[in-house]
Amino acid sequence: MSYDKEERAFEGAYQLKDYIENEERTLEGSKHSRIHLGVLLIFDAREEMRDIEYPEEVKSIPNIDLSQHFKIEKDKVKASKVYKELKK
């Protein structure tokens, strides 16, 4: 499976759509639970950084949040060196 393609985000969006539209199956055995909101969280480190344009059928579902898209630039300071950079 390739994780560096826009289609991977689509898979996550459609998975949330399925969870919300089939809540009774998703929460089988959890009688006191409900799904109120689905959030797709993406940490994106693709080579070519573009916005992801989701299909309308998932964008139009009001209780799915597809806006949590964090773009990671490859040339940023590595996490292990952040503290040293802050001290300078």
Short mmCIF file of N, CA and C in Angstrom, two decimals:
data_model
loop_
_atom_site.label_atom_id
_atom_site.label_comp_id
_atom_site.label_asym_id
_atom_site.label_seq_id
_atom_site.Cartn_x
_atom_site.Cartn_y
_atom_site.Cartn_z
N MET A 1 0.83 -1.18 0.00
CA MET A 1 0.00 0.00 0.00
C MET A 1 0.88 1.25 0.00
N SER A 2 0.52 2.22 -0.79
CA SER A 2 1.25 3.47 -0.88
C SER A 2 0.61 4.51 0.03
N TYR A 3 1.41 5.14 0.86
CA TYR A 3 0.91 6.15 1.78
C TYR A 3 1.19 7.56 1.30
N ASP A 4 1.78 7.71 0.13
CA ASP A 4 2.16 9.03 -0.34
C ASP A 4 1.26 9.55 -1.46
N LYS A 5 0.06 9.06 -1.50
CA LYS A 5 -0.89 9.48 -2.53
C LYS A 5 -2.14 10.05 -1.88
N GLU A 6 -2.78 10.95 -2.56
CA GLU A 6 -4.03 11.57 -2.12
C GLU A 6 -5.12 10.52 -1.84
N GLU A 7 -5.08 9.42 -2.56
CA GLU A 7 -6.08 8.37 -2.40
C GLU A 7 -6.11 7.80 -0.98
N ARG A 8 -4.98 7.84 -0.30
CA ARG A 8 -4.93 7.33 1.08
C ARG A 8 -5.83 8.19 1.98
N ALA A 9 -5.85 9.50 1.76
CA ALA A 9 -6.74 10.38 2.52
C ALA A 9 -8.19 10.08 2.17
N PHE A 10 -8.45 9.80 0.89
CA PHE A 10 -9.82 9.44 0.48
C PHE A 10 -10.29 8.19 1.22
N GLU A 11 -9.40 7.21 1.36
CA GLU A 11 -9.75 5.97 2.07
C GLU A 11 -10.19 6.29 3.50
N GLY A 12 -9.46 7.16 4.17
CA GLY A 12 -9.81 7.54 5.53
C GLY A 12 -11.14 8.27 5.59
N ALA A 13 -11.38 9.16 4.64
CA ALA A 13 -12.64 9.91 4.60
C ALA A 13 -13.82 8.97 4.39
N TYR A 14 -13.67 8.03 3.47
CA TYR A 14 -14.76 7.07 3.22
C TYR A 14 -14.94 6.10 4.40
N GLN A 15 -13.87 5.82 5.11
CA GLN A 15 -14.00 4.98 6.30
C GLN A 15 -14.84 5.70 7.36
N LEU A 16 -14.58 7.00 7.56
CA LEU A 16 -15.40 7.78 8.49
C LEU A 16 -16.86 7.83 8.03
N LYS A 17 -17.07 8.02 6.74
CA LYS A 17 -18.42 8.04 6.18
C LYS A 17 -19.15 6.73 6.50
N ASP A 18 -18.45 5.63 6.34
CA ASP A 18 -19.04 4.31 6.63
C ASP A 18 -19.36 4.18 8.12
N TYR A 19 -18.45 4.61 8.98
CA TYR A 19 -18.70 4.55 10.43
C TYR A 19 -19.96 5.32 10.80
N ILE A 20 -20.09 6.53 10.26
CA ILE A 20 -21.22 7.38 10.62
C ILE A 20 -22.53 6.86 10.03
N GLU A 21 -22.49 6.44 8.78
CA GLU A 21 -23.72 5.97 8.13
C GLU A 21 -24.16 4.60 8.63
N ASN A 22 -23.26 3.85 9.21
CA ASN A 22 -23.57 2.50 9.71
C ASN A 22 -23.24 2.40 11.19
N GLU A 23 -23.70 3.38 11.93
CA GLU A 23 -23.39 3.47 13.35
C GLU A 23 -23.75 2.21 14.12
N GLU A 24 -24.88 1.61 13.79
CA GLU A 24 -25.31 0.41 14.52
C GLU A 24 -24.32 -0.74 14.36
N ARG A 25 -23.71 -0.86 13.19
CA ARG A 25 -22.70 -1.90 12.97
C ARG A 25 -21.36 -1.49 13.60
N THR A 26 -21.00 -0.22 13.44
CA THR A 26 -19.74 0.29 13.98
C THR A 26 -19.66 0.12 15.48
N LEU A 27 -20.77 0.38 16.17
CA LEU A 27 -20.80 0.34 17.63
C LEU A 27 -21.47 -0.91 18.17
N GLU A 28 -21.48 -1.96 17.37
CA GLU A 28 -22.13 -3.20 17.78
C GLU A 28 -21.62 -3.63 19.16
N GLY A 29 -22.55 -3.85 20.07
CA GLY A 29 -22.20 -4.25 21.43
C GLY A 29 -22.04 -3.07 22.38
N SER A 30 -22.10 -1.86 21.87
CA SER A 30 -21.99 -0.66 22.71
C SER A 30 -23.33 0.07 22.69
N LYS A 31 -24.25 -0.37 23.50
CA LYS A 31 -25.63 0.13 23.44
C LYS A 31 -25.78 1.58 23.86
N HIS A 32 -24.85 2.10 24.64
CA HIS A 32 -25.00 3.45 25.16
C HIS A 32 -24.08 4.46 24.46
N SER A 33 -23.55 4.10 23.34
CA SER A 33 -22.63 4.99 22.61
C SER A 33 -23.27 5.48 21.32
N ARG A 34 -22.80 6.61 20.88
CA ARG A 34 -23.22 7.17 19.59
C ARG A 34 -22.03 7.86 18.96
N ILE A 35 -22.04 7.93 17.66
CA ILE A 35 -21.01 8.67 16.95
C ILE A 35 -21.58 10.04 16.63
N HIS A 36 -20.95 11.08 17.16
CA HIS A 36 -21.43 12.44 16.93
C HIS A 36 -20.59 13.16 15.88
N LEU A 37 -19.32 12.80 15.77
CA LEU A 37 -18.42 13.49 14.86
C LEU A 37 -17.29 12.55 14.47
N GLY A 38 -16.94 12.56 13.20
CA GLY A 38 -15.77 11.84 12.72
C GLY A 38 -14.72 12.84 12.29
N VAL A 39 -13.47 12.67 12.75
CA VAL A 39 -12.39 13.59 12.41
C VAL A 39 -11.28 12.81 11.74
N LEU A 40 -10.90 13.25 10.54
CA LEU A 40 -9.78 12.65 9.83
C LEU A 40 -8.56 13.53 10.08
N LEU A 41 -7.56 12.97 10.74
CA LEU A 41 -6.35 13.70 11.09
C LEU A 41 -5.23 13.22 10.18
N ILE A 42 -4.63 14.14 9.43
CA ILE A 42 -3.60 13.78 8.46
C ILE A 42 -2.31 14.52 8.76
N PHE A 43 -1.22 13.78 8.88
CA PHE A 43 0.12 14.34 8.93
C PHE A 43 0.73 14.03 7.58
N ASP A 44 0.87 15.03 6.76
CA ASP A 44 1.19 14.88 5.34
C ASP A 44 2.64 15.27 5.07
N ALA A 45 3.43 14.31 4.60
CA ALA A 45 4.83 14.57 4.26
C ALA A 45 5.12 14.15 2.83
N ARG A 46 4.13 14.33 1.97
CA ARG A 46 4.33 13.97 0.56
C ARG A 46 5.40 14.86 -0.08
N GLU A 47 6.03 14.35 -1.11
CA GLU A 47 7.04 15.13 -1.85
C GLU A 47 6.41 16.38 -2.46
N GLU A 48 5.29 16.19 -3.13
CA GLU A 48 4.59 17.31 -3.75
C GLU A 48 3.42 17.69 -2.85
N MET A 49 3.53 18.81 -2.18
CA MET A 49 2.54 19.22 -1.19
C MET A 49 1.40 19.99 -1.87
N ARG A 50 0.27 19.33 -1.97
CA ARG A 50 -0.93 19.96 -2.55
C ARG A 50 -2.07 19.79 -1.56
N ASP A 51 -3.05 20.67 -1.67
CA ASP A 51 -4.26 20.49 -0.88
C ASP A 51 -4.98 19.24 -1.38
N ILE A 52 -5.72 18.61 -0.51
CA ILE A 52 -6.47 17.42 -0.87
C ILE A 52 -7.91 17.84 -1.13
N GLU A 53 -8.40 17.54 -2.30
CA GLU A 53 -9.77 17.88 -2.68
C GLU A 53 -10.61 16.61 -2.58
N TYR A 54 -11.36 16.51 -1.48
CA TYR A 54 -12.17 15.32 -1.23
C TYR A 54 -13.40 15.31 -2.12
N PRO A 55 -13.90 14.12 -2.46
CA PRO A 55 -15.14 14.02 -3.23
C PRO A 55 -16.31 14.65 -2.48
N GLU A 56 -17.22 15.24 -3.20
CA GLU A 56 -18.36 15.96 -2.61
C GLU A 56 -19.19 15.08 -1.68
N GLU A 57 -19.30 13.79 -1.99
CA GLU A 57 -20.14 12.93 -1.16
C GLU A 57 -19.61 12.76 0.27
N VAL A 58 -18.33 12.99 0.50
CA VAL A 58 -17.83 12.97 1.88
C VAL A 58 -17.71 14.39 2.43
N LYS A 59 -17.39 15.36 1.58
CA LYS A 59 -17.31 16.76 2.04
C LYS A 59 -18.67 17.27 2.52
N SER A 60 -19.73 16.75 1.97
CA SER A 60 -21.07 17.27 2.28
C SER A 60 -21.67 16.71 3.56
N ILE A 61 -21.00 15.76 4.21
CA ILE A 61 -21.52 15.19 5.45
C ILE A 61 -21.15 16.14 6.59
N PRO A 62 -22.16 16.73 7.25
CA PRO A 62 -21.87 17.78 8.23
C PRO A 62 -21.08 17.32 9.46
N ASN A 63 -21.15 16.07 9.85
CA ASN A 63 -20.43 15.65 11.05
C ASN A 63 -19.15 14.87 10.72
N ILE A 64 -18.54 15.20 9.60
CA ILE A 64 -17.20 14.71 9.28
C ILE A 64 -16.30 15.93 9.10
N ASP A 65 -15.22 15.97 9.86
CA ASP A 65 -14.26 17.07 9.80
C ASP A 65 -13.04 16.60 9.00
N LEU A 66 -12.85 17.19 7.83
CA LEU A 66 -11.71 16.83 6.97
C LEU A 66 -10.66 17.94 6.94
N SER A 67 -10.75 18.88 7.86
CA SER A 67 -9.87 20.06 7.82
C SER A 67 -8.57 19.89 8.60
N GLN A 68 -8.41 18.79 9.30
CA GLN A 68 -7.22 18.60 10.14
C GLN A 68 -6.07 18.02 9.33
N HIS A 69 -5.50 18.84 8.47
CA HIS A 69 -4.47 18.44 7.52
C HIS A 69 -3.19 19.20 7.86
N PHE A 70 -2.25 18.51 8.45
CA PHE A 70 -1.01 19.12 8.88
C PHE A 70 0.10 18.75 7.89
N LYS A 71 0.67 19.76 7.26
CA LYS A 71 1.71 19.55 6.25
C LYS A 71 3.08 19.63 6.91
N ILE A 72 3.89 18.60 6.69
CA ILE A 72 5.20 18.51 7.31
C ILE A 72 6.26 18.72 6.22
N GLU A 73 7.07 19.75 6.39
CA GLU A 73 8.13 20.01 5.43
C GLU A 73 9.34 19.16 5.77
N LYS A 74 9.91 18.53 4.78
CA LYS A 74 11.01 17.60 5.02
C LYS A 74 12.28 18.27 5.54
N ASP A 75 12.49 19.54 5.22
CA ASP A 75 13.73 20.21 5.61
C ASP A 75 13.65 20.88 6.97
N LYS A 76 12.57 20.67 7.69
CA LYS A 76 12.45 21.25 9.04
C LYS A 76 13.43 20.57 9.99
N VAL A 77 13.66 21.19 11.12
CA VAL A 77 14.55 20.63 12.14
C VAL A 77 13.94 19.35 12.68
N LYS A 78 14.74 18.32 12.81
CA LYS A 78 14.25 17.05 13.35
C LYS A 78 13.84 17.22 14.81
N ALA A 79 12.84 16.47 15.23
CA ALA A 79 12.30 16.58 16.59
C ALA A 79 13.39 16.43 17.64
N SER A 80 14.34 15.56 17.42
CA SER A 80 15.38 15.32 18.42
C SER A 80 16.31 16.52 18.58
N LYS A 81 16.30 17.45 17.63
CA LYS A 81 17.18 18.61 17.69
C LYS A 81 16.44 19.90 18.02
N VAL A 82 15.16 19.83 18.21
CA VAL A 82 14.35 21.05 18.45
C VAL A 82 14.83 21.80 19.67
N TYR A 83 15.03 21.11 20.77
CA TYR A 83 15.43 21.78 22.01
C TYR A 83 16.75 22.52 21.83
N LYS A 84 17.73 21.88 21.17
CA LYS A 84 19.02 22.52 20.94
C LYS A 84 18.87 23.79 20.10
N GLU A 85 17.98 23.74 19.11
CA GLU A 85 17.73 24.90 18.25
C GLU A 85 17.07 26.02 19.06
N LEU A 86 16.19 25.69 19.99
CA LEU A 86 15.52 26.68 20.80
C LEU A 86 16.48 27.39 21.76
N LYS A 87 17.49 26.68 22.22
CA LYS A 87 18.45 27.23 23.18
C LYS A 87 19.39 28.25 22.54
N LYS A 88 19.54 28.19 21.23
CA LYS A 88 20.49 29.11 20.53
C LYS A 88 20.05 30.53 20.63
#
